[in-house]
Amino acid sequence: MLEIHDIHTYYGSIHALKGVSLEVLEGEIVTLIGSNGAGKSTTVSSITGTAPASSGSIIFNGQDITKMKSCNITRLGIGVSPEGREVFGGLSVQDNLQIGAFTRKNKKEIAASYEEVYDLFPRLKERRKQSAGTLSGGEQQMLAIGRALMSKPKLLLLDEPSMGLAPNLVEMIFELIVKINKTGVTILLIEQNANMALQIADRGYVLETGRVTLSDSAKALQTNDDVRKAYLGSA
Ligand code: ATP
């Protein structure tokens, strides 16, 4: 579904991605783990067109999206829940969700998507008129994911969905990610919480200073000594 071939991405003179290659097959949950500054968010931004790669290629369902505009990438079926959530605090929950559907026109289908999102996140339904800025951290994360789902993505990019959440909420968010995947949405999950991410993922990639240093099944990564030492807090 998604094939990234040897991409290099720069912020001015900063060489953030130094030849990243990875692939996500339809139906999978693939996780990208790595420490602060490894380039995880930049990988997401290169896929979504907000930090386009200067060389290499990104192919989505056979189409080259490397240099495509973000809104067209959304139209093709890539949704993103960004790092830090970025909900519109002054707007209601419902209005935030509506923004997520900006690429769509069919009102009936959009109405069905609201129902799907509210079924997944009943808490958002209860709070649909509440300003997003007054939601708890966990609720804002649900809203960011819900907003991404409103574009009806085939591939959902989740950038650090567990960040800043209490352990019980982290568990709930991960359960929801599995549930979303079971509805047929392919997932690329960016996480610092490698432990949780590898528990739900099919495969994983380890990113270090802009390079993929390891890729394997999630099971194999969980038992890999280097991964355990560096990312799972055990030897
Ligand atoms: P974190 O887990 O801390 O979010 P990350 O793995 O997502 O880290 P990135 O945010 O992709 O890492 O950052 C990769 C590198 O690019 C870092 O050296 C970072 O300082 C740099 N970088 C990221 N965004 C920008 C930007 N807008 N301008 C300049 N440099 C940036």
Coordinates of N, CA and C and ligand atoms in Angstrom, one line a residue:
M1 N 0.8 -1.2 0.0 CA 0.0 0.0 0.0 C 0.9 1.3 0.0
L2 N 1.9 1.3 0.9 CA 2.8 2.4 1.0 C 4.2 1.9 0.8
E3 N 4.9 2.5 -0.1 CA 6.3 2.1 -0.3 C 7.2 3.4 -0.3
I4 N 8.1 3.4 0.6 CA 9.0 4.6 0.7 C 10.4 4.1 0.3
H5 N 10.9 4.7 -0.7 CA 12.2 4.3 -1.2 C 13.3 5.4 -1.0
D6 N 14.2 5.1 -0.1 CA 15.4 5.9 0.0 C 15.2 7.4 0.1
I7 N 14.3 7.9 1.0 CA 14.0 9.3 1.0 C 15.0 10.1 1.8
H8 N 15.3 11.3 1.3 CA 16.1 12.2 2.1 C 15.3 13.5 2.3
T9 N 15.2 14.0 3.5 CA 14.4 15.1 3.8 C 15.2 16.1 4.6
Y10 N 15.1 17.4 4.2 CA 15.9 18.4 4.9 C 15.0 19.5 5.5
Y11 N 15.5 20.1 6.6 CA 14.9 21.3 7.1 C 16.0 22.4 6.9
G12 N 16.0 23.1 5.8 CA 17.2 24.0 5.6 C 18.4 23.1 5.4
S13 N 19.4 23.4 6.3 CA 20.6 22.6 6.2 C 20.6 21.3 7.0
I14 N 19.5 21.2 7.8 CA 19.4 20.0 8.6 C 19.0 18.8 7.8
H15 N 19.8 17.7 7.8 CA 19.5 16.5 7.0 C 18.8 15.5 7.9
A16 N 17.4 15.6 8.0 CA 16.6 14.9 9.0 C 16.5 13.4 8.6
L17 N 16.2 13.1 7.3 CA 16.1 11.7 6.9 C 17.2 11.5 5.9
K18 N 17.9 10.4 6.2 CA 19.1 10.1 5.4 C 19.0 8.8 4.6
G19 N 18.0 8.7 3.8 CA 17.8 7.5 3.0 C 16.9 6.5 3.7
V20 N 15.7 6.9 4.1 CA 14.7 6.0 4.7 C 13.9 5.2 3.7
S21 N 13.8 3.9 3.9 CA 13.0 3.1 3.1 C 12.1 2.2 4.0
L22 N 10.9 2.1 3.7 CA 10.0 1.2 4.5 C 8.7 1.0 3.6
E23 N 8.0 -0.1 4.0 CA 6.8 -0.4 3.4 C 5.7 -0.8 4.3
V24 N 4.5 -0.5 4.0 CA 3.3 -0.9 4.8 C 2.4 -1.6 3.8
L25 N 2.0 -2.8 4.2 CA 1.1 -3.6 3.3 C -0.3 -3.4 3.8
E26 N -1.2 -3.6 2.9 CA -2.7 -3.4 3.2 C -3.1 -4.3 4.4
G27 N -3.8 -3.7 5.3 CA -4.3 -4.4 6.5 C -3.4 -4.5 7.7
E28 N -2.1 -4.1 7.5 CA -1.1 -4.2 8.6 C -1.2 -3.0 9.6
I29 N -0.7 -3.3 10.8 CA -0.3 -2.2 11.7 C 1.3 -2.3 11.7
V30 N 1.9 -1.2 11.2 CA 3.3 -1.2 11.2 C 3.8 -0.1 12.2
T31 N 4.7 -0.3 13.0 CA 5.2 0.7 13.9 C 6.6 1.2 13.5
L32 N 6.8 2.5 13.8 CA 8.1 3.1 13.6 C 8.5 3.6 14.9
I33 N 9.6 3.0 15.5 CA 10.0 3.4 16.8 C 11.4 4.1 16.7
G34 N 11.7 4.8 17.7 CA 13.0 5.5 17.7 C 13.0 6.6 18.8
S35 N 14.2 7.0 19.2 CA 14.2 8.0 20.3 C 14.0 9.4 19.7
N36 N 14.0 10.4 20.7 CA 13.8 11.8 20.3 C 14.7 12.2 19.2
G37 N 14.1 12.9 18.2 CA 14.9 13.4 17.1 C 15.4 12.4 16.1
A38 N 14.9 11.2 16.1 CA 15.4 10.1 15.2 C 14.8 10.4 13.8
G39 N 13.7 11.1 13.7 CA 13.1 11.4 12.4 C 11.8 10.8 12.2
K40 N 11.1 10.4 13.2 CA 9.8 9.7 13.1 C 8.8 10.7 12.5
S41 N 8.7 11.8 13.2 CA 7.7 12.8 12.7 C 8.0 13.3 11.3
T42 N 9.3 13.4 11.1 CA 9.6 13.9 9.7 C 9.2 12.9 8.7
T43 N 9.3 11.6 9.0 CA 8.8 10.6 8.1 C 7.3 10.8 7.8
V44 N 6.6 11.1 8.9 CA 5.1 11.3 8.7 C 4.9 12.6 7.8
S45 N 5.7 13.6 8.1 CA 5.5 14.9 7.3 C 5.9 14.7 5.9
S46 N 6.9 13.8 5.6 CA 7.3 13.6 4.2 C 6.2 12.8 3.5
I47 N 5.5 11.9 4.2 CA 4.4 11.1 3.6 C 3.2 12.1 3.3
T48 N 2.9 13.0 4.3 CA 1.8 13.8 4.1 C 2.0 15.1 3.3
G49 N 3.3 15.3 2.9 CA 3.6 16.4 2.0 C 3.9 17.7 2.8
T50 N 4.0 17.7 4.1 CA 4.2 18.9 4.8 C 5.8 19.2 4.9
A51 N 6.5 18.1 4.8 CA 8.0 18.3 4.7 C 8.4 17.3 3.6
P52 N 8.2 17.7 2.3 CA 8.5 16.8 1.2 C 9.9 16.4 1.1
A53 N 10.1 15.1 0.7 CA 11.4 14.6 0.5 C 12.0 15.2 -0.7
S54 N 13.3 15.5 -0.6 CA 14.0 16.1 -1.7 C 14.5 15.1 -2.7
S55 N 14.7 13.8 -2.3 CA 15.0 12.8 -3.2 C 14.4 11.5 -2.7
G56 N 14.4 10.4 -3.5 CA 13.8 9.2 -3.2 C 12.3 9.3 -3.6
S57 N 11.5 8.2 -3.3 CA 10.1 8.3 -3.7 C 9.2 7.7 -2.7
I58 N 8.0 8.2 -2.7 CA 6.9 7.6 -1.8 C 5.7 7.3 -2.7
I59 N 5.4 6.0 -2.7 CA 4.4 5.5 -3.6 C 3.2 5.0 -2.8
F60 N 2.0 5.5 -3.0 CA 0.9 5.0 -2.3 C -0.1 4.4 -3.3
N61 N -0.4 3.1 -3.1 CA -1.3 2.4 -4.0 C -0.9 2.6 -5.5
G62 N 0.4 2.5 -5.7 CA 0.9 2.6 -7.1 C 1.1 4.0 -7.6
Q63 N 0.7 5.0 -6.8 CA 0.8 6.4 -7.3 C 2.0 7.1 -6.6
D64 N 2.7 7.9 -7.3 CA 3.9 8.6 -6.7 C 3.4 9.9 -6.1
I65 N 3.5 9.9 -4.7 CA 3.0 11.1 -4.0 C 4.1 11.9 -3.4
T66 N 5.3 11.6 -3.8 CA 6.5 12.3 -3.2 C 6.4 13.8 -3.2
K67 N 5.9 14.4 -4.4 CA 5.9 15.8 -4.5 C 4.4 16.4 -4.5
M68 N 3.5 15.5 -4.1 CA 2.1 15.9 -4.2 C 1.7 16.9 -3.1
K69 N 0.7 17.7 -3.3 CA 0.2 18.6 -2.3 C -0.5 17.8 -1.2
S70 N -0.4 18.3 0.0 CA -1.0 17.6 1.2 C -2.5 17.3 1.0
C71 N -3.3 18.3 0.5 CA -4.7 18.0 0.4 C -5.0 16.9 -0.6
N72 N -4.2 16.8 -1.7 CA -4.4 15.7 -2.6 C -4.0 14.4 -2.0
I73 N -3.0 14.4 -1.2 CA -2.6 13.2 -0.5 C -3.7 12.7 0.4
T74 N -4.4 13.6 1.1 CA -5.5 13.3 1.9 C -6.6 12.7 1.1
R75 N -6.9 13.3 -0.1 CA -7.9 12.8 -1.0 C -7.7 11.4 -1.5
L76 N -6.4 11.1 -1.6 CA -6.1 9.7 -2.1 C -6.3 8.7 -1.0
G77 N -6.4 9.1 0.3 CA -6.8 8.2 1.3 C -5.7 8.0 2.4
I78 N -4.9 9.1 2.7 CA -4.0 9.0 3.8 C -4.5 10.0 4.9
G79 N -4.8 9.5 6.0 CA -5.2 10.4 7.1 C -4.1 10.5 8.2
V80 N -4.1 11.6 8.9 CA -3.0 11.7 9.9 C -3.6 12.3 11.2
S81 N -3.1 11.7 12.3 CA -3.4 12.3 13.6 C -2.0 12.7 14.1
P82 N -1.8 14.1 14.0 CA -0.4 14.6 14.2 C 0.1 14.5 15.6
E83 N 1.4 14.6 15.8 CA 2.0 14.7 17.1 C 1.5 15.9 17.8
G84 N 1.2 15.8 19.0 CA 0.7 17.0 19.8 C -0.8 17.3 19.5
R85 N -1.4 16.4 18.7 CA -2.9 16.4 18.5 C -3.4 17.5 17.6
E86 N -3.0 18.8 17.9 CA -3.3 19.9 17.1 C -4.8 20.0 16.8
V87 N -5.6 19.8 17.9 CA -7.1 20.1 17.7 C -7.3 21.6 17.7
F88 N -8.4 22.0 17.1 CA -8.7 23.5 17.1 C -9.4 23.8 18.4
G89 N -8.7 24.3 19.4 CA -9.2 24.5 20.8 C -10.5 25.3 20.9
G90 N -10.6 26.3 20.0 CA -11.7 27.3 20.1 C -13.0 26.7 19.4
L91 N -12.8 25.6 18.7 CA -14.0 25.0 18.0 C -14.5 23.8 18.8
S92 N -15.8 23.5 18.5 CA -16.4 22.4 19.2 C -15.8 21.1 18.7
V93 N -16.1 20.0 19.4 CA -15.7 18.7 18.9 C -16.3 18.4 17.5
Q94 N -17.6 18.7 17.4 CA -18.3 18.4 16.1 C -17.6 19.2 15.0
D95 N -17.3 20.5 15.2 CA -16.7 21.3 14.2 C -15.3 20.8 13.8
N96 N -14.5 20.3 14.8 CA -13.2 19.7 14.6 C -13.4 18.5 13.6
L97 N -14.4 17.7 13.9 CA -14.6 16.5 13.1 C -15.0 16.9 11.7
Q98 N -15.8 18.0 11.6 CA -16.2 18.5 10.2 C -15.0 18.9 9.4
I99 N -14.0 19.5 10.1 CA -12.8 19.9 9.4 C -12.1 18.7 8.8
G100 N -12.2 17.6 9.5 CA -11.5 16.4 9.0 C -12.1 15.9 7.7
A101 N -13.4 16.3 7.4 CA -14.0 15.8 6.2 C -13.9 16.8 5.1
F102 N -12.9 17.7 5.2 CA -12.9 18.8 4.2 C -12.7 18.3 2.7
T103 N -12.2 17.1 2.6 CA -11.9 16.7 1.2 C -13.2 16.0 0.6
R104 N -14.2 15.8 1.4 CA -15.4 15.0 0.9 C -16.6 15.9 0.7
K105 N -17.5 15.4 -0.2 CA -18.6 16.2 -0.6 C -20.0 15.5 -0.2
N106 N -20.0 14.2 -0.3 CA -21.2 13.5 -0.2 C -21.7 13.5 1.3
K107 N -22.8 14.3 1.5 CA -23.3 14.6 2.9 C -23.7 13.3 3.6
K108 N -24.4 12.4 2.8 CA -24.8 11.2 3.5 C -23.7 10.4 4.0
E109 N -22.6 10.3 3.2 CA -21.4 9.5 3.6 C -20.7 10.2 4.8
I110 N -20.7 11.5 4.7 CA -20.1 12.2 5.8 C -20.8 12.0 7.1
A111 N -22.2 12.0 7.0 CA -23.0 11.7 8.2 C -22.7 10.3 8.7
A112 N -22.5 9.4 7.8 CA -22.2 8.0 8.3 C -20.9 8.0 9.0
S113 N -20.0 8.8 8.5 CA -18.6 8.8 9.2 C -18.7 9.4 10.6
Y114 N -19.6 10.4 10.8 CA -19.8 10.9 12.1 C -20.2 9.8 13.0
E115 N -21.2 9.0 12.6 CA -21.7 8.0 13.4 C -20.7 6.9 13.7
E116 N -19.8 6.6 12.7 CA -18.7 5.6 13.0 C -17.8 6.2 14.0
V117 N -17.4 7.4 13.9 CA -16.5 8.0 14.9 C -17.1 8.1 16.2
Y118 N -18.4 8.5 16.3 CA -19.0 8.6 17.6 C -19.3 7.2 18.2
D119 N -19.4 6.1 17.4 CA -19.5 4.8 17.9 C -18.2 4.3 18.5
L120 N -17.1 4.7 17.8 CA -15.8 4.3 18.3 C -15.5 5.1 19.6
F121 N -15.9 6.4 19.6 CA -15.5 7.2 20.8 C -16.8 7.8 21.3
P122 N -17.6 7.1 22.1 CA -18.8 7.6 22.7 C -18.6 8.9 23.5
R123 N -17.4 9.0 24.1 CA -17.0 10.1 24.9 C -17.1 11.4 24.1
L124 N -16.7 11.3 22.8 CA -16.8 12.5 21.9 C -18.2 12.8 21.6
K125 N -19.0 11.8 21.5 CA -20.5 12.1 21.2 C -21.1 12.9 22.3
E126 N -20.8 12.4 23.6 CA -21.3 13.2 24.7 C -20.9 14.6 24.8
R127 N -19.7 14.8 24.2 CA -19.0 16.2 24.3 C -19.0 16.9 23.0
R128 N -19.9 16.5 22.1 CA -19.8 17.1 20.7 C -19.9 18.6 20.6
K129 N -20.6 19.2 21.6 CA -20.7 20.7 21.6 C -19.6 21.4 22.4
Q130 N -18.9 20.6 23.1 CA -17.8 21.2 24.0 C -16.7 21.7 23.2
S131 N -16.0 22.8 23.6 CA -14.8 23.3 23.0 C -13.7 22.3 23.1
A132 N -13.0 22.0 22.0 CA -12.0 21.0 22.0 C -10.9 21.4 23.0
G133 N -10.7 22.7 23.2 CA -9.6 23.1 24.1 C -9.9 22.7 25.6
T134 N -11.1 22.4 25.9 CA -11.4 22.1 27.3 C -11.5 20.6 27.5
L135 N -11.2 19.8 26.5 CA -11.2 18.3 26.6 C -9.9 17.9 27.4
S136 N -10.0 16.7 28.0 CA -8.8 16.2 28.6 C -7.8 15.7 27.5
G137 N -6.6 15.5 28.0 CA -5.6 15.0 27.0 C -6.0 13.8 26.2
G138 N -6.6 12.8 26.9 CA -7.0 11.6 26.3 C -8.2 11.9 25.3
E139 N -9.1 12.7 25.7 CA -10.2 13.1 24.8 C -9.7 13.8 23.6
Q140 N -8.7 14.7 23.8 CA -8.1 15.4 22.6 C -7.5 14.4 21.6
Q141 N -6.9 13.4 22.2 CA -6.2 12.4 21.3 C -7.3 11.6 20.5
M142 N -8.4 11.3 21.2 CA -9.5 10.6 20.5 C -10.0 11.5 19.4
L143 N -10.1 12.8 19.7 CA -10.6 13.8 18.7 C -9.7 13.9 17.5
A144 N -8.4 13.9 17.8 CA -7.4 13.9 16.7 C -7.5 12.7 15.8
I145 N -7.7 11.5 16.4 CA -7.9 10.3 15.6 C -9.2 10.3 14.9
G146 N -10.2 10.8 15.6 CA -11.6 10.9 15.0 C -11.6 11.8 13.8
R147 N -10.9 12.9 13.9 CA -10.8 13.9 12.8 C -10.1 13.3 11.6
A148 N -9.0 12.5 11.9 CA -8.3 11.9 10.8 C -9.3 10.8 10.1
L149 N -10.1 10.2 10.9 CA -11.0 9.1 10.3 C -12.1 9.8 9.5
M150 N -12.4 11.0 9.7 CA -13.4 11.7 9.0 C -13.0 11.9 7.5
S151 N -11.8 11.7 7.2 CA -11.4 11.8 5.8 C -11.5 10.5 5.1
K152 N -12.0 9.5 5.8 CA -12.2 8.1 5.4 C -10.9 7.6 4.8
P153 N -9.8 7.5 5.6 CA -8.5 7.1 5.1 C -8.4 5.6 4.9
K154 N -7.6 5.2 3.9 CA -7.3 3.8 3.8 C -6.0 3.5 4.6
L155 N -5.2 4.5 4.7 CA -4.0 4.4 5.6 C -4.1 5.5 6.6
L156 N -3.9 5.2 7.9 CA -4.0 6.1 9.0 C -2.6 6.2 9.6
L157 N -2.0 7.5 9.6 CA -0.7 7.7 10.3 C -1.0 8.3 11.7
L158 N -0.5 7.6 12.7 CA -0.7 8.0 14.0 C 0.6 8.4 14.6
D159 N 0.8 9.7 14.9 CA 2.1 10.2 15.4 C 2.0 10.4 16.9
E160 N 2.6 9.4 17.6 CA 2.7 9.5 19.1 C 1.4 9.6 19.8
P161 N 0.4 8.7 19.5 CA -0.9 8.8 20.1 C -0.9 8.7 21.6
S162 N 0.2 8.0 22.2 CA 0.1 7.8 23.6 C 0.8 8.9 24.4
M163 N 1.4 9.9 23.7 CA 2.2 10.9 24.4 C 1.4 11.6 25.5
G164 N 2.0 11.7 26.7 CA 1.4 12.5 27.8 C 0.2 11.9 28.4
L165 N -0.2 10.6 28.0 CA -1.4 10.1 28.6 C -1.1 9.1 29.8
A166 N -2.1 9.1 30.7 CA -1.9 8.1 31.9 C -2.0 6.7 31.3
P167 N -1.4 5.8 32.0 CA -1.3 4.4 31.5 C -2.6 3.8 31.2
N168 N -3.7 4.0 31.9 CA -5.0 3.4 31.6 C -5.5 4.0 30.2
L169 N -5.2 5.2 30.0 CA -5.7 5.9 28.8 C -4.9 5.4 27.6
V170 N -3.6 5.2 27.9 CA -2.7 4.6 26.8 C -3.2 3.3 26.3
E171 N -3.6 2.5 27.3 CA -4.1 1.1 27.0 C -5.4 1.3 26.1
M172 N -6.2 2.2 26.5 CA -7.5 2.4 25.8 C -7.3 2.8 24.4
I173 N -6.3 3.8 24.2 CA -6.0 4.3 22.9 C -5.5 3.1 22.0
F174 N -4.6 2.3 22.6 CA -4.1 1.2 21.8 C -5.1 0.2 21.4
E175 N -6.1 -0.1 22.3 CA -7.2 -1.0 22.0 C -8.0 -0.4 20.9
L176 N -8.2 0.9 20.9 CA -9.0 1.6 19.8 C -8.2 1.5 18.5
I177 N -6.9 1.6 18.5 CA -6.1 1.5 17.3 C -6.3 0.1 16.6
V178 N -6.3 -0.9 17.5 CA -6.6 -2.3 17.0 C -8.0 -2.4 16.4
K179 N -8.9 -1.8 17.1 CA -10.3 -1.8 16.6 C -10.5 -1.1 15.2
I180 N -9.8 0.0 15.1 CA -9.8 0.8 13.8 C -9.2 -0.1 12.7
N181 N -8.1 -0.7 13.1 CA -7.4 -1.6 12.1 C -8.4 -2.7 11.6
K182 N -9.1 -3.2 12.6 CA -10.0 -4.3 12.2 C -11.2 -3.9 11.3
T183 N -11.4 -2.6 11.3 CA -12.5 -2.1 10.4 C -11.9 -1.9 8.9
G184 N -10.6 -2.3 8.8 CA -10.1 -2.3 7.4 C -9.1 -1.1 7.1
V185 N -8.8 -0.4 8.2 CA -7.9 0.8 8.0 C -6.4 0.3 8.3
T186 N -5.5 0.5 7.4 CA -4.1 0.1 7.5 C -3.5 1.2 8.4
I187 N -2.5 0.8 9.3 CA -2.0 1.8 10.2 C -0.5 1.8 10.3
L188 N 0.0 3.1 10.2 CA 1.5 3.3 10.5 C 1.5 4.1 11.8
L189 N 2.1 3.4 12.8 CA 2.0 3.9 14.2 C 3.4 4.4 14.6
I190 N 3.5 5.7 14.8 CA 4.8 6.3 15.3 C 4.7 6.3 16.8
E191 N 5.7 5.7 17.5 CA 5.6 5.6 19.0 C 7.0 5.7 19.6
Q192 N 7.0 6.4 20.8 CA 8.1 6.3 21.7 C 7.9 5.1 22.7
N193 N 6.6 4.8 22.9 CA 6.2 3.7 23.7 C 6.3 2.4 22.9
A194 N 7.6 2.0 22.7 CA 7.9 0.9 21.9 C 7.2 -0.4 22.4
N195 N 7.2 -0.5 23.7 CA 6.7 -1.7 24.3 C 5.2 -1.9 23.9
M196 N 4.4 -0.9 24.0 CA 3.0 -1.0 23.7 C 2.8 -1.2 22.1
A197 N 3.6 -0.4 21.4 CA 3.5 -0.4 20.0 C 3.8 -1.8 19.4
L198 N 4.8 -2.4 19.9 CA 5.2 -3.7 19.4 C 4.2 -4.8 19.8
Q199 N 3.5 -4.5 20.8 CA 2.4 -5.5 21.2 C 1.3 -5.6 20.2
I200 N 1.0 -4.5 19.6 CA -0.2 -4.5 18.7 C 0.2 -4.5 17.2
A201 N 1.5 -4.3 16.9 CA 1.9 -4.2 15.5 C 2.2 -5.6 14.9
D202 N 2.1 -5.6 13.6 CA 2.6 -6.8 12.9 C 4.1 -6.7 12.6
R203 N 4.5 -5.6 12.2 CA 6.0 -5.4 11.9 C 6.4 -4.0 12.5
G204 N 7.7 -3.9 12.6 CA 8.2 -2.6 13.0 C 9.5 -2.2 12.4
Y205 N 9.8 -0.9 12.4 CA 11.1 -0.4 11.9 C 11.7 0.4 13.0
V206 N 13.0 0.4 13.2 CA 13.7 1.2 14.2 C 14.4 2.3 13.4
L207 N 14.2 3.5 13.8 CA 14.8 4.7 13.2 C 15.8 5.3 14.1
E208 N 17.0 5.5 13.6 CA 18.1 6.2 14.5 C 18.7 7.2 13.6
T209 N 18.7 8.4 14.1 CA 19.3 9.6 13.5 C 19.1 9.6 11.9
G210 N 17.9 9.5 11.6 CA 17.5 9.6 10.2 C 17.7 8.4 9.3
R211 N 18.0 7.3 9.9 CA 18.2 6.0 9.1 C 17.5 4.9 9.8
V212 N 16.9 4.0 8.9 CA 16.3 2.7 9.5 C 17.5 1.8 9.8
T213 N 17.6 1.4 11.1 CA 18.7 0.5 11.4 C 18.2 -0.9 11.6
L214 N 16.9 -1.1 11.7 CA 16.4 -2.5 11.9 C 15.0 -2.6 11.5
S215 N 14.6 -3.7 10.9 CA 13.2 -3.9 10.6 C 12.9 -5.4 10.7
D216 N 11.8 -5.7 11.3 CA 11.5 -7.2 11.5 C 10.0 -7.3 11.9
S217 N 9.6 -8.5 12.2 CA 8.3 -8.7 12.7 C 8.3 -8.1 14.1
A218 N 7.1 -7.7 14.6 CA 7.0 -7.1 15.9 C 7.5 -8.1 17.0
K219 N 7.2 -9.3 16.8 CA 7.6 -10.4 17.7 C 9.1 -10.5 17.8
A220 N 9.7 -10.5 16.7 CA 11.2 -10.6 16.7 C 11.8 -9.3 17.3
L221 N 11.3 -8.2 17.0 CA 11.8 -7.0 17.6 C 11.7 -7.0 19.2
Q222 N 10.6 -7.5 19.6 CA 10.3 -7.6 21.1 C 11.4 -8.4 21.8
T223 N 12.0 -9.4 21.1 CA 12.9 -10.2 21.8 C 14.4 -9.9 21.3
N224 N 14.5 -8.9 20.5 CA 15.9 -8.5 20.0 C 16.6 -7.7 21.1
D225 N 17.8 -8.2 21.5 CA 18.5 -7.6 22.6 C 18.8 -6.1 22.5
D226 N 19.2 -5.7 21.3 CA 19.5 -4.3 21.1 C 18.2 -3.4 21.3
V227 N 17.1 -3.9 20.7 CA 15.8 -3.2 20.9 C 15.4 -3.2 22.4
R228 N 15.6 -4.3 23.0 CA 15.2 -4.4 24.4 C 16.0 -3.4 25.3
K229 N 17.3 -3.3 25.0 CA 18.2 -2.4 25.8 C 17.8 -1.0 25.5
A230 N 17.7 -0.6 24.2 CA 17.5 0.8 23.8 C 16.1 1.3 24.0
Y231 N 15.1 0.4 23.7 CA 13.7 1.0 23.7 C 12.7 0.3 24.6
L232 N 13.1 -0.8 25.2 CA 12.1 -1.5 26.0 C 12.5 -1.5 27.5
G233 N 13.6 -0.8 27.8 CA 14.0 -0.7 29.2 C 14.3 -2.0 29.8
S234 N 14.8 -3.0 29.1 CA 15.3 -4.2 29.7 C 16.5 -4.8 28.9
A235 N 17.3 -5.6 29.5 CA 18.4 -6.2 28.8 C 18.1 -7.5 28.3
Ligands
ATP1 P1 10.3 13.2 18.7 O1 10.0 11.8 19.2 O2 11.1 14.0 19.7 O3 9.2 13.9 18.1 P2 11.2 12.4 16.0 O4 11.8 11.1 15.9 O5 9.8 12.6 15.6 O6 11.4 13.0 17.5 P3 11.7 14.6 14.2 O7 10.8 15.5 14.8 O8 11.3 14.0 12.9 O9 12.1 13.4 15.2 O10 13.1 15.3 14.0 C1 14.2 14.8 13.2 C2 15.3 15.9 13.2 O11 14.8 17.0 12.4 C3 15.7 16.5 14.5 O12 17.1 16.7 14.5 C4 14.9 17.8 14.6 O13 15.6 18.7 15.4 C5 14.9 18.2 13.2 N1 13.7 19.0 12.9 C6 12.4 18.5 13.0 N2 11.5 19.5 12.6 C7 12.2 20.6 12.2 C8 11.9 21.9 11.8 N3 10.7 22.3 11.5 N4 13.0 22.7 11.5 C9 14.3 22.3 11.7 N5 14.6 21.1 12.1 C10 13.6 20.2 12.4

